[in-house]
Structures are given as structure tokens and as C-alpha cells.
Amino acid sequence: MTLLQVRGLTKKHDDVGVLNGVDFSLCKGEIKIVMGPSGCGKTTLLRCLNRLQEPSSGEIIFDGEEITAAAVDIQQVRQRIGFVFQNFALYRHLSALDNVKLGLRKLRGLSDAEATQRAIYELSRVEMQDHQDKYPAHLSGGQQQRVAIARALVMDPAVLFFDEPTSALDPLMAREVANLLNRLHDEKVTILCVTHDVTLAKNLPGDVLFLNHGRVEAEAPISELMKNHANENVRAFFEQKAPSE
Amino acid sequence: MTFLEIVSILARGAGFTILVTLACILTGFFSGLLAALLFRLDIRPLNWLLHAFTYTFRGIPLLVILFLVFFGLPSIGLPIPPLVAMMLSLGLICGAYLSEVFRGALEAVDPNELMAAQSMGMRRIQILTAIEIPQMLRFSAPGMLNEFTTVLKYSPFAYTVGVPEILKEATSLALTTLRGMEIYLAVGVLYFLIYKIMMEMFLWVERRYAIPGFKQI
């Protein structure tokens, strides 16, 4: 069942097209990876999908609702879309536990006790319950990443967006993130993951959406994209990536 | 009359000094906070007004504003009590400086955190109260302490509008006893004690709410 349908999505900055008509769909429980060269519009695409950046045109149908319409309460929509940022963006004045609780307290109106219980459960889901009282500055990159994931999961989102989840992590931690994403996928969490990390993409089960100059140029499992693909840009991207793998 | 007796007589005025200082600090804090938050709205006519407020109150000497309020306003039918005159002069001068301190501190809040809060579905006011203001207050602490200290040190101007604070008591005592040296030395000691207590209390609050592991910018 389709959860997210994107049609003809464009985004312009000062008349320069960053997204030039993106079309794709994401089904419930599916994991999809967005790849492409730097500046191809990957992060802009994610941000347009929950209107952190306003798209210039196109349709985004999320859970049956066209969310680019002016009448849509975008704050309500965003509560159903979990977003894990490249630099984790934890609130530095709050402990790990309070970071996870904040949405439940402010947006769901839960009592402190209920929010604490839920937050501890989500932190244990990402194996961070022993670090719940630590502040972001006292957590490693991988630990911050997991708290950020717990913060997104606790709101029980319909889909989780990841923006370059491994770019700030060492290879060992990057592997842990891949394991975590796989575990979430096994739990039927729908995931849209932007990355330029071929190793991560290889370790995830979903199709890759190859974005170039703001357009989807290919959509297929990564194994197919890496095997002498018909599209010249896809070939060039993976040939350039291959030596480092 | 011993030095300690002089201090105990002057201490009667200390209550008024503390009252004036606290009233002006609170006026400064809330007017500065309001101005910094209104600047955030980035509405051009409002920005002009706010700039006018900060430039005026930072550019005109305290005594001029105080006399304008205390002696000027009654001439147009607006009598102002001495404490309120201090709040409208020293308090608002403190607010004008604090608004700049707060604006700078608001700029230091990581925009990624604001975007994260936005992406969770938090509304502007929720982001402001849960993320921006709590961080801003922590980042502003050194600047706030400076301003609060300045308010304490300018509080003797209350003497000029008839508030019986430490300096007024001291002047009366010096006129009747002719022991200016000991009396004004005692005034200095009292001010220093008030400053020291105020600073220790402020630093305790600052330490209590410091962000663990986060180095002040």
C-alpha cells in the first residue's frame, strides 16, 4: 500500500532548479535509499517532503492526503514524519531522555510519567537506556544518532526520513547504523534514507532512487545500478565510488 | 560612633538600594527579552521602533532620562513615583543593553535544532519556549551579570529623586557627624557586600542550569 506518492516535484532557488520534476512512491514498510552526487538535490528533496522547504510545484500525497495544499495543517503532518538529521540536531540543553520526551510532552500532551515511560522504552529500543541522563555533548556521534532515532520513533511516525545517517560516523558506527536500520525495517518501519554511502546502501534491502540534477534517473536495487548500468551518470557515480569500497 | 555602628545605620538604606536594584533588573530583563523577541519577528516598522528604543536608552545619560521622567512628566500631568521613575529610566536602559545581549544569544542557538523542532511538528511558540529561550538565557548569563552589576552601581541615582537608599543616608550622616571618610568607606563596603551576594547568587543559578559538557561561546 502506497504511503507516499510524489509527482512532478520541483524546487527552485533564485530561478535555479534544484529539483526538476521528481516522481517516486514509497510503500508502507518499504525502505528506499536516495543516492546521487553532491548537489543533486537529495537533502532538498527530503526537506520538501515535509515542507521544511516549500516546493515550487508538484504533488506530495502522504497517507492519502495532498500535503502541499495551503489548507493542510503541516504541523500535524510533520508529527507523522520522523526526521533524523545528518548532524543529529539534538537539543543540547536537554538530556537524552528529555530530548526524546519533548515531543510527547509538547505535542502529545502526555504527563511527565507517561512520557518518561515511553521515552525509556524507545531509548532501550536503540540500546541507549544506560545513557538516558547524559547530555548531547557527552555522547559520541553514534550515540547521538541513536538518541535522534529514538526521538523520531517515539512519536510513532508513519515514515522515518534519514539524511546522510552515516556521514558523521566512523566505519564501525556506520555499520551499527546499518544494522539498526535493518532492524527497524524488520519491525515494518517505513524508511526513506538519503545517503552517498555505498556501503550503507549495499547493506540495506530497499531500492535505490538515483537522483541527478534534481531528477530521478534510475530506480533499482543497488546491485543492478552497480553492474554497468545503461545510464551514463549512474555508471560514472558508482565507478567513482567503487575504488573506495 | 564606631565603624560598625556607621555601617548598621547605613544598612537601613540598603533595603531601598536592593529594592531599586531588583525593580530595575526585573524591568530591564523583561523589556530586554520582549525587545529581543520582537526583533525576531523581523517586521520593518517594528524594527525601527525597537532600534529607536535601544539607541535612545543607550545614548542618553541616565540622569537626563531620570529627570525627564521624574520632573518632566509631572509637568504634562503625569506624576511618577520615585521607584517607578527609576524603573522607567535605569530599568529601561538596562533593557536596551540586555536586548542586544539576548539578540546575540538567540543567534547562537543552533539553527539545526530549530529545524529539528520544526520537523517534529512543533509550532513557533513551542520552539521559542522549549528550545530558544532556555538556551538563550544560558548563553546570555555573562552579559546579564554585567548589566545587573551596572544597575546596582547606578542605583545611587535614586538619591536624586528622593529614595532614601544607602547614599542618601550616608550624606545625611556625613553632614551631621562630619566623618565623611569613615562613612563613605562604609558605603563602599556595603555596596561591595551587596554586589558580592548578588554575584554569588547569580553564579549559583548559572552553574545550576549550565549545559553539561557545553562550553560557553
CSV table of C-alpha atoms in Angstrom, one decimal:
chain,number,residue,atom,x,y,z
A,1,MET,CA,0.0,0.0,0.0
A,2,THR,CA,1.4,3.4,-1.1
A,3,LEU,CA,2.2,5.7,1.8
A,4,LEU,CA,4.0,8.5,0.0
A,5,GLN,CA,3.5,9.4,-3.6
A,6,VAL,CA,5.5,12.3,-5.2
A,7,ARG,CA,4.6,13.7,-8.6
A,8,GLY,CA,6.4,16.3,-10.6
A,9,LEU,CA,8.1,17.8,-7.5
A,10,THR,CA,10.1,20.9,-8.3
A,11,LYS,CA,12.1,23.3,-6.1
A,12,LYS,CA,13.8,26.5,-7.4
A,13,HIS,CA,16.3,28.7,-5.6
A,14,ASP,CA,16.6,32.1,-7.4
A,15,ASP,CA,15.3,30.6,-10.7
A,16,VAL,CA,17.8,27.8,-10.4
A,17,GLY,CA,16.1,24.4,-10.4
A,18,VAL,CA,17.3,22.2,-7.5
A,19,LEU,CA,14.5,19.6,-8.0
A,20,ASN,CA,13.3,19.4,-11.6
A,21,GLY,CA,10.3,17.1,-11.5
A,22,VAL,CA,10.8,14.3,-9.1
A,23,ASP,CA,8.4,11.3,-9.2
A,24,PHE,CA,8.5,8.3,-6.9
A,25,SER,CA,6.4,6.4,-4.5
A,26,LEU,CA,7.1,4.7,-1.2
A,27,CYS,CA,5.0,1.8,0.2
A,28,LYS,CA,4.3,1.1,3.8
A,29,GLY,CA,7.0,-1.0,5.4
A,30,GLU,CA,9.4,-0.3,2.5
A,31,ILE,CA,12.9,1.1,2.7
A,32,LYS,CA,14.1,3.3,-0.1
A,33,ILE,CA,17.5,4.9,-0.5
A,34,VAL,CA,18.1,8.1,-2.3
A,35,MET,CA,21.6,8.5,-3.8
A,36,GLY,CA,23.3,10.8,-6.1
A,37,PRO,CA,26.2,13.1,-6.5
A,38,SER,CA,26.7,16.1,-4.2
A,39,GLY,CA,24.3,19.0,-5.0
A,40,CYS,CA,21.9,16.7,-6.9
A,41,GLY,CA,19.0,17.7,-4.5
A,42,LYS,CA,18.9,14.8,-2.1
A,43,THR,CA,18.6,16.8,1.1
A,44,THR,CA,16.3,19.4,-0.6
A,45,LEU,CA,14.1,16.5,-1.6
A,46,LEU,CA,13.8,15.3,2.0
A,47,ARG,CA,13.1,18.8,3.3
A,48,CYS,CA,10.5,19.4,0.6
A,49,LEU,CA,8.7,16.2,1.5
A,50,ASN,CA,7.7,17.6,4.9
A,51,ARG,CA,7.8,21.2,3.7
A,52,LEU,CA,10.7,22.3,5.8
A,53,GLN,CA,11.4,23.9,2.4
A,54,GLU,CA,8.4,24.8,0.4
A,55,PRO,CA,8.3,23.0,-3.0
A,56,SER,CA,7.9,25.3,-6.1
A,57,SER,CA,5.4,22.9,-7.7
A,58,GLY,CA,4.3,19.3,-7.8
A,59,GLU,CA,2.2,17.0,-5.6
A,60,ILE,CA,3.1,15.1,-2.4
A,61,ILE,CA,0.4,12.7,-1.4
A,62,PHE,CA,1.1,11.4,2.1
A,63,ASP,CA,-1.1,8.7,3.6
A,64,GLY,CA,-3.8,9.7,1.1
A,65,GLU,CA,-3.6,13.4,1.7
A,66,GLU,CA,-2.2,16.1,-0.6
A,67,ILE,CA,0.1,17.9,1.8
A,68,THR,CA,1.2,20.8,-0.4
A,69,ALA,CA,-2.2,22.3,-0.2
A,70,ALA,CA,-2.4,25.6,1.7
A,71,ALA,CA,-5.2,24.4,3.9
A,72,VAL,CA,-3.2,21.5,5.3
A,73,ASP,CA,-2.0,21.7,8.9
A,74,ILE,CA,1.6,20.9,8.2
A,75,GLN,CA,2.5,20.7,11.9
A,76,GLN,CA,0.1,17.8,12.2
A,77,VAL,CA,1.5,16.1,9.1
A,78,ARG,CA,5.1,16.6,10.4
A,79,GLN,CA,4.2,14.8,13.6
A,80,ARG,CA,3.7,11.6,11.5
A,81,ILE,CA,7.0,12.0,9.7
A,82,GLY,CA,10.1,11.2,11.8
A,83,PHE,CA,13.3,13.1,10.6
A,84,VAL,CA,16.8,12.2,11.6
A,85,PHE,CA,19.2,14.9,10.6
A,86,GLN,CA,22.8,14.5,9.3
A,87,ASN,CA,24.2,16.3,12.3
A,88,PHE,CA,21.7,14.7,14.7
A,89,ALA,CA,20.4,18.1,15.9
A,90,LEU,CA,19.8,17.0,19.5
A,91,TYR,CA,18.7,19.8,21.8
A,92,ARG,CA,21.9,20.5,23.7
A,93,HIS,CA,20.3,21.9,26.8
A,94,LEU,CA,18.3,18.6,27.3
A,95,SER,CA,19.5,15.2,28.4
A,96,ALA,CA,19.0,12.2,26.1
A,97,LEU,CA,15.8,11.3,28.0
A,98,ASP,CA,14.4,14.8,27.8
A,99,ASN,CA,15.3,15.1,24.1
A,100,VAL,CA,13.1,12.0,23.5
A,101,LYS,CA,10.3,13.2,25.9
A,102,LEU,CA,10.0,16.7,24.5
A,103,GLY,CA,7.7,15.8,21.6
A,104,LEU,CA,5.5,13.7,23.8
A,105,ARG,CA,5.1,16.4,26.3
A,106,LYS,CA,4.7,19.4,23.9
A,107,LEU,CA,2.8,17.7,21.1
A,108,ARG,CA,1.0,14.7,22.5
A,109,GLY,CA,0.3,16.3,25.9
A,110,LEU,CA,1.4,13.3,27.8
A,111,SER,CA,2.1,13.5,31.6
A,112,ASP,CA,5.7,13.5,32.7
A,113,ALA,CA,5.4,10.0,34.0
A,114,GLU,CA,3.8,8.6,30.8
A,115,ALA,CA,6.3,10.5,28.6
A,116,THR,CA,9.2,9.2,30.6
A,117,GLN,CA,8.0,5.6,30.4
A,118,ARG,CA,7.6,5.9,26.6
A,119,ALA,CA,10.9,7.6,26.1
A,120,ILE,CA,12.8,5.0,28.1
A,121,TYR,CA,11.2,2.3,26.0
A,122,GLU,CA,12.3,4.0,22.8
A,123,LEU,CA,15.8,4.6,24.2
A,124,SER,CA,16.1,0.9,25.1
A,125,ARG,CA,14.9,0.0,21.5
A,126,VAL,CA,18.1,1.7,20.3
A,127,GLU,CA,20.2,0.4,23.3
A,128,MET,CA,20.6,3.9,24.8
A,129,GLN,CA,18.7,3.4,28.1
A,130,ASP,CA,22.0,3.4,30.1
A,131,HIS,CA,22.8,6.8,28.7
A,132,GLN,CA,19.5,8.5,29.3
A,133,ASP,CA,20.7,11.1,31.7
A,134,LYS,CA,23.7,12.2,29.6
A,135,TYR,CA,23.7,15.4,27.6
A,136,PRO,CA,24.5,15.6,23.9
A,137,ALA,CA,28.0,16.9,24.5
A,138,HIS,CA,28.8,13.8,26.5
A,139,LEU,CA,27.6,11.4,23.8
A,140,SER,CA,29.6,10.0,20.9
A,141,GLY,CA,28.4,10.6,17.3
A,142,GLY,CA,26.9,7.1,17.1
A,143,GLN,CA,25.1,7.5,20.5
A,144,GLN,CA,23.7,10.9,19.4
A,145,GLN,CA,22.5,9.3,16.2
A,146,ARG,CA,20.6,6.6,18.2
A,147,VAL,CA,19.1,9.2,20.5
A,148,ALA,CA,17.9,11.1,17.4
A,149,ILE,CA,16.4,7.9,16.1
A,150,ALA,CA,14.6,7.3,19.4
A,151,ARG,CA,13.4,10.9,19.4
A,152,ALA,CA,11.9,10.3,16.0
A,153,LEU,CA,10.5,6.8,16.8
A,154,VAL,CA,8.8,7.9,20.0
A,155,MET,CA,6.3,9.9,18.0
A,156,ASP,CA,5.2,6.7,16.3
A,157,PRO,CA,5.7,8.1,12.8
A,158,ALA,CA,4.3,6.6,9.6
A,159,VAL,CA,7.7,7.1,8.0
A,160,LEU,CA,11.2,7.9,9.0
A,161,PHE,CA,13.4,10.1,7.0
A,162,PHE,CA,17.2,9.8,7.4
A,163,ASP,CA,19.5,12.5,6.0
A,164,GLU,CA,23.0,11.1,5.5
A,165,PRO,CA,22.9,8.9,8.6
A,166,THR,CA,26.5,7.7,8.4
A,167,SER,CA,28.3,10.8,7.1
A,168,ALA,CA,29.4,12.0,10.6
A,169,LEU,CA,30.3,8.5,11.8
A,170,ASP,CA,33.3,6.2,11.7
A,171,PRO,CA,33.0,2.9,9.7
A,172,LEU,CA,32.3,0.9,12.9
A,173,MET,CA,29.5,3.2,13.9
A,174,ALA,CA,28.2,3.4,10.4
A,175,ARG,CA,27.8,-0.4,10.4
A,176,GLU,CA,25.8,-0.2,13.6
A,177,VAL,CA,23.5,2.3,11.9
A,178,ALA,CA,23.0,-0.1,9.0
A,179,ASN,CA,22.2,-2.8,11.5
A,180,LEU,CA,19.7,-0.5,13.3
A,181,LEU,CA,18.0,0.5,10.0
A,182,ASN,CA,17.7,-3.2,9.1
A,183,ARG,CA,16.2,-3.9,12.5
A,184,LEU,CA,13.7,-1.1,12.1
A,185,HIS,CA,12.9,-2.4,8.6
A,186,ASP,CA,12.2,-5.8,10.1
A,187,GLU,CA,9.8,-4.1,12.5
A,188,LYS,CA,8.0,-2.8,9.4
A,189,VAL,CA,9.1,0.8,9.9
A,190,THR,CA,8.9,2.7,6.6
A,191,ILE,CA,12.1,4.4,5.8
A,192,LEU,CA,13.4,6.9,3.2
A,193,CYS,CA,17.1,7.3,3.6
A,194,VAL,CA,19.3,9.8,1.8
A,195,THR,CA,23.0,8.8,1.6
A,196,HIS,CA,26.1,8.9,-0.5
A,197,ASP,CA,27.5,5.9,1.4
A,198,VAL,CA,27.5,2.9,-1.0
A,199,THR,CA,28.4,0.5,1.9
A,200,LEU,CA,25.3,1.6,3.8
A,201,ALA,CA,23.2,1.3,0.6
A,202,LYS,CA,24.5,-2.2,-0.1
A,203,ASN,CA,23.6,-3.3,3.5
A,204,LEU,CA,20.0,-2.1,3.2
A,205,PRO,CA,17.3,-4.1,1.4
A,206,GLY,CA,15.4,-1.4,-0.5
A,207,ASP,CA,15.7,0.0,-4.0
A,208,VAL,CA,17.9,3.0,-4.7
A,209,LEU,CA,16.5,6.1,-6.2
A,210,PHE,CA,19.3,7.7,-8.2
A,211,LEU,CA,18.9,11.5,-8.3
A,212,ASN,CA,20.9,13.7,-10.6
A,213,HIS,CA,20.4,17.4,-11.4
A,214,GLY,CA,17.1,17.2,-9.4
A,215,ARG,CA,15.7,14.4,-11.5
A,216,VAL,CA,15.3,10.6,-10.8
A,217,GLU,CA,17.5,9.0,-13.4
A,218,ALA,CA,17.2,5.4,-12.2
A,219,GLU,CA,15.4,3.3,-9.6
A,220,ALA,CA,16.6,-0.2,-8.9
A,221,PRO,CA,18.4,-2.4,-6.3
A,222,ILE,CA,21.9,-1.2,-5.8
A,223,SER,CA,23.3,-4.4,-7.2
A,224,GLU,CA,21.7,-3.6,-10.6
A,225,LEU,CA,22.9,0.0,-10.5
A,226,MET,CA,26.4,-1.0,-9.9
A,227,LYS,CA,26.5,-3.5,-12.8
A,228,ASN,CA,27.4,-1.4,-15.8
A,229,HIS,CA,24.1,0.5,-15.8
A,230,ALA,CA,22.7,1.9,-19.1
A,231,ASN,CA,22.6,5.4,-17.6
A,232,GLU,CA,25.9,7.1,-18.0
A,233,ASN,CA,25.6,9.2,-14.9
A,234,VAL,CA,24.7,6.2,-12.8
A,235,ARG,CA,27.8,4.4,-14.1
A,236,ALA,CA,30.0,7.4,-13.5
A,237,PHE,CA,28.8,7.8,-9.9
A,238,PHE,CA,29.3,4.2,-8.9
A,239,GLU,CA,32.6,3.8,-10.8
A,240,GLN,CA,33.9,6.8,-8.8
A,241,LYS,CA,32.6,5.3,-5.6
A,242,ALA,CA,33.8,1.8,-6.3
A,243,PRO,CA,37.6,2.2,-5.6
A,244,SER,CA,36.9,3.4,-2.1
A,245,GLU,CA,34.6,0.4,-1.3
B,1,MET,CA,30.4,56.2,66.9
B,2,THR,CA,32.3,53.1,65.7
B,3,PHE,CA,32.7,52.0,62.1
B,4,LEU,CA,30.2,49.1,62.7
B,5,GLU,CA,27.6,51.5,64.1
B,6,ILE,CA,28.0,53.6,61.0
B,7,VAL,CA,27.5,50.5,58.8
B,8,SER,CA,24.4,49.5,60.8
B,9,ILE,CA,22.9,53.0,60.3
B,10,LEU,CA,23.6,52.9,56.6
B,11,ALA,CA,22.2,49.4,56.3
B,12,ARG,CA,18.8,50.9,56.8
B,13,GLY,CA,19.2,52.4,53.3
B,14,ALA,CA,20.4,49.1,51.9
B,15,GLY,CA,16.9,47.8,51.8
B,16,PHE,CA,16.0,50.6,49.4
B,17,THR,CA,19.1,50.1,47.3
B,18,ILE,CA,18.2,46.4,46.9
B,19,LEU,CA,14.6,47.3,46.1
B,20,VAL,CA,15.6,49.8,43.4
B,21,THR,CA,18.2,47.4,42.0
B,22,LEU,CA,15.8,44.5,41.9
B,23,ALA,CA,12.9,46.6,40.4
B,24,CYS,CA,15.3,47.9,37.7
B,25,ILE,CA,16.7,44.5,37.0
B,26,LEU,CA,13.3,43.0,36.5
B,27,THR,CA,12.2,45.9,34.3
B,28,GLY,CA,15.4,45.5,32.3
B,29,PHE,CA,15.1,41.8,32.0
B,30,PHE,CA,11.5,41.7,30.7
B,31,SER,CA,11.8,44.8,28.5
B,32,GLY,CA,15.1,43.4,27.0
B,33,LEU,CA,13.5,40.0,26.5
B,34,LEU,CA,10.4,41.5,24.9
B,35,ALA,CA,12.5,43.7,22.6
B,36,ALA,CA,14.8,40.7,21.6
B,37,LEU,CA,11.8,38.6,20.8
B,38,LEU,CA,10.0,41.3,18.8
B,39,PHE,CA,13.2,41.8,16.8
B,40,ARG,CA,12.9,38.2,15.9
B,41,LEU,CA,9.6,38.8,14.2
B,42,ASP,CA,11.6,40.9,11.7
B,43,ILE,CA,8.8,43.4,10.9
B,44,ARG,CA,10.4,46.5,9.4
B,45,PRO,CA,8.3,49.3,11.1
B,46,LEU,CA,8.6,47.4,14.4
B,47,ASN,CA,12.4,47.0,13.9
B,48,TRP,CA,12.6,50.8,13.5
B,49,LEU,CA,10.8,51.3,16.8
B,50,LEU,CA,13.0,48.8,18.6
B,51,HIS,CA,16.1,50.4,17.2
B,52,ALA,CA,14.8,53.7,18.3
B,53,PHE,CA,14.3,52.3,21.8
B,54,THR,CA,17.8,50.7,22.1
B,55,TYR,CA,19.6,53.7,20.6
B,56,THR,CA,17.7,56.2,22.7
B,57,PHE,CA,18.2,54.5,26.0
B,58,ARG,CA,21.8,53.6,25.4
B,59,GLY,CA,22.7,57.0,24.0
B,60,ILE,CA,21.2,59.4,26.6
B,61,PRO,CA,22.7,59.7,30.1
B,62,LEU,CA,20.8,58.0,32.9
B,63,LEU,CA,20.4,61.3,34.9
B,64,VAL,CA,18.8,63.1,31.9
B,65,ILE,CA,16.3,60.3,31.4
B,66,LEU,CA,15.6,60.1,35.1
B,67,PHE,CA,14.9,63.8,35.4
B,68,LEU,CA,12.8,63.8,32.2
B,69,VAL,CA,10.6,61.1,33.7
B,70,PHE,CA,10.5,62.3,37.3
B,71,PHE,CA,10.5,66.1,36.8
B,72,GLY,CA,9.3,66.3,33.1
B,73,LEU,CA,6.3,64.0,33.1
B,74,PRO,CA,4.5,65.7,36.0
B,75,SER,CA,4.6,69.0,34.0
B,76,ILE,CA,2.3,67.3,31.5
B,77,GLY,CA,0.0,65.9,34.2
B,78,LEU,CA,1.8,62.5,34.7
B,79,PRO,CA,3.2,62.4,38.2
B,80,ILE,CA,5.6,59.4,38.6
B,81,PRO,CA,6.6,57.9,41.9
B,82,PRO,CA,10.4,57.8,42.5
B,83,LEU,CA,10.7,54.0,42.2
B,84,VAL,CA,8.7,53.9,39.0
B,85,ALA,CA,10.9,56.7,37.7
B,86,MET,CA,13.9,54.6,38.3
B,87,MET,CA,12.3,51.6,36.6
B,88,LEU,CA,11.5,53.8,33.6
B,89,SER,CA,15.0,55.2,33.3
B,90,LEU,CA,17.6,52.8,34.7
B,91,GLY,CA,15.4,49.8,34.2
B,92,LEU,CA,14.8,50.6,30.5
B,93,ILE,CA,18.4,51.5,29.9
B,94,CYS,CA,19.3,48.0,31.3
B,95,GLY,CA,16.6,46.6,29.0
B,96,ALA,CA,18.1,48.3,26.0
B,97,TYR,CA,21.5,46.8,26.6
B,98,LEU,CA,20.0,43.4,27.6
B,99,SER,CA,18.0,43.3,24.3
B,100,GLU,CA,21.3,43.3,22.4
B,101,VAL,CA,22.7,40.6,24.7
B,102,PHE,CA,19.6,38.5,24.2
B,103,ARG,CA,19.6,39.0,20.4
B,104,GLY,CA,23.2,37.8,20.2
B,105,ALA,CA,22.4,34.8,22.4
B,106,LEU,CA,19.4,33.9,20.2
B,107,GLU,CA,21.6,34.0,17.2
B,108,ALA,CA,23.8,31.4,18.9
B,109,VAL,CA,21.1,28.8,19.1
B,110,ASP,CA,21.9,26.1,16.6
B,111,PRO,CA,19.5,26.5,13.6
B,112,ASN,CA,19.7,22.7,13.1
B,113,GLU,CA,18.0,22.3,16.5
B,114,LEU,CA,15.3,24.7,15.4
B,115,MET,CA,14.8,22.8,12.2
B,116,ALA,CA,14.6,19.5,14.1
B,117,ALA,CA,11.9,21.0,16.4
B,118,GLN,CA,10.0,22.3,13.3
B,119,SER,CA,10.3,18.9,11.6
B,120,MET,CA,8.7,17.3,14.8
B,121,GLY,CA,5.7,19.5,14.2
B,122,MET,CA,6.3,22.0,17.0
B,123,ARG,CA,4.7,25.4,16.5
B,124,ARG,CA,6.7,28.7,16.6
B,125,ILE,CA,5.7,29.5,20.1
B,126,GLN,CA,6.6,26.0,21.4
B,127,ILE,CA,10.0,26.2,19.7
B,128,LEU,CA,10.6,29.6,21.3
B,129,THR,CA,9.7,28.5,24.8
B,130,ALA,CA,11.2,25.0,24.8
B,131,ILE,CA,14.3,25.5,22.7
B,132,GLU,CA,15.2,29.1,22.0
B,133,ILE,CA,14.6,30.9,25.3
B,134,PRO,CA,16.1,28.2,27.6
B,135,GLN,CA,19.3,28.2,25.6
B,136,MET,CA,19.3,32.0,25.1
B,137,LEU,CA,19.2,32.6,28.8
B,138,ARG,CA,22.1,30.3,29.4
B,139,PHE,CA,24.2,31.9,26.7
B,140,SER,CA,23.3,35.4,28.0
B,141,ALA,CA,24.4,34.7,31.6
B,142,PRO,CA,27.8,36.6,31.5
B,143,GLY,CA,26.2,39.6,29.7
B,144,MET,CA,23.3,39.6,32.1
B,145,LEU,CA,25.6,39.6,35.1
B,146,ASN,CA,27.5,42.6,33.7
B,147,GLU,CA,24.2,44.5,33.2
B,148,PHE,CA,22.9,43.6,36.6
B,149,THR,CA,26.1,44.8,38.3
B,150,THR,CA,25.8,48.1,36.3
B,151,VAL,CA,22.3,48.5,37.6
B,152,LEU,CA,23.5,48.1,41.2
B,153,LYS,CA,26.2,50.6,40.6
B,154,TYR,CA,23.9,53.2,39.1
B,155,SER,CA,21.2,52.7,41.8
B,156,PRO,CA,22.6,55.7,43.9
B,157,PHE,CA,21.0,57.9,41.3
B,158,ALA,CA,17.7,57.1,43.1
B,159,TYR,CA,19.0,59.5,45.7
B,160,THR,CA,18.4,62.4,43.3
B,161,VAL,CA,14.7,61.7,43.2
B,162,GLY,CA,14.3,61.2,46.9
B,163,VAL,CA,14.7,57.5,47.5
B,164,PRO,CA,16.3,57.0,50.9
B,165,GLU,CA,18.9,54.5,49.7
B,166,ILE,CA,22.4,54.0,51.1
B,167,LEU,CA,24.0,57.1,49.7
B,168,LYS,CA,21.2,59.4,50.9
B,169,GLU,CA,21.6,58.0,54.4
B,170,ALA,CA,25.3,58.5,54.2
B,171,THR,CA,25.1,62.1,53.0
B,172,SER,CA,22.7,63.0,55.9
B,173,LEU,CA,25.0,61.2,58.4
B,174,ALA,CA,28.1,62.9,57.0
B,175,LEU,CA,26.5,66.3,57.2
B,176,THR,CA,25.7,65.8,60.9
B,177,THR,CA,28.8,64.0,62.1
B,178,LEU,CA,31.5,65.4,59.7
B,179,ARG,CA,33.1,61.9,59.5
B,180,GLY,CA,32.9,61.6,55.7
B,181,MET,CA,36.0,59.3,55.3
B,182,GLU,CA,34.6,56.5,57.5
B,183,ILE,CA,31.0,57.0,56.3
B,184,TYR,CA,31.8,56.8,52.6
B,185,LEU,CA,34.2,53.9,53.2
B,186,ALA,CA,31.3,52.2,54.9
B,187,VAL,CA,29.1,52.9,51.9
B,188,GLY,CA,31.7,51.3,49.7
B,189,VAL,CA,31.8,48.2,52.0
B,190,LEU,CA,28.0,47.9,51.9
B,191,TYR,CA,27.8,48.2,48.1
B,192,PHE,CA,30.6,45.6,47.8
B,193,LEU,CA,28.7,43.2,50.1
B,194,ILE,CA,25.5,43.6,48.1
B,195,TYR,CA,27.4,43.1,44.8
B,196,LYS,CA,29.2,40.0,46.2
B,197,ILE,CA,25.9,38.4,47.4
B,198,MET,CA,24.2,39.2,44.2
B,199,MET,CA,27.0,37.8,42.1
B,200,GLU,CA,27.3,34.6,44.2
B,201,MET,CA,23.5,34.0,43.8
B,202,PHE,CA,23.7,34.6,40.1
B,203,LEU,CA,26.7,32.3,39.6
B,204,TRP,CA,24.9,29.6,41.6
B,205,VAL,CA,21.9,29.8,39.3
B,206,GLU,CA,24.2,29.9,36.3
B,207,ARG,CA,26.1,26.8,37.5
B,208,ARG,CA,22.8,25.0,38.4
B,209,TYR,CA,21.4,25.4,34.9
B,210,ALA,CA,24.7,25.2,32.9
B,211,ILE,CA,24.5,22.7,30.0
B,212,PRO,CA,26.8,19.8,30.9
B,213,GLY,CA,29.7,19.5,28.6
B,214,PHE,CA,28.8,22.6,26.6
B,215,LYS,CA,31.5,25.3,26.5
B,216,GLN,CA,30.2,28.8,26.6
B,217,ILE,CA,30.6,30.5,23.2
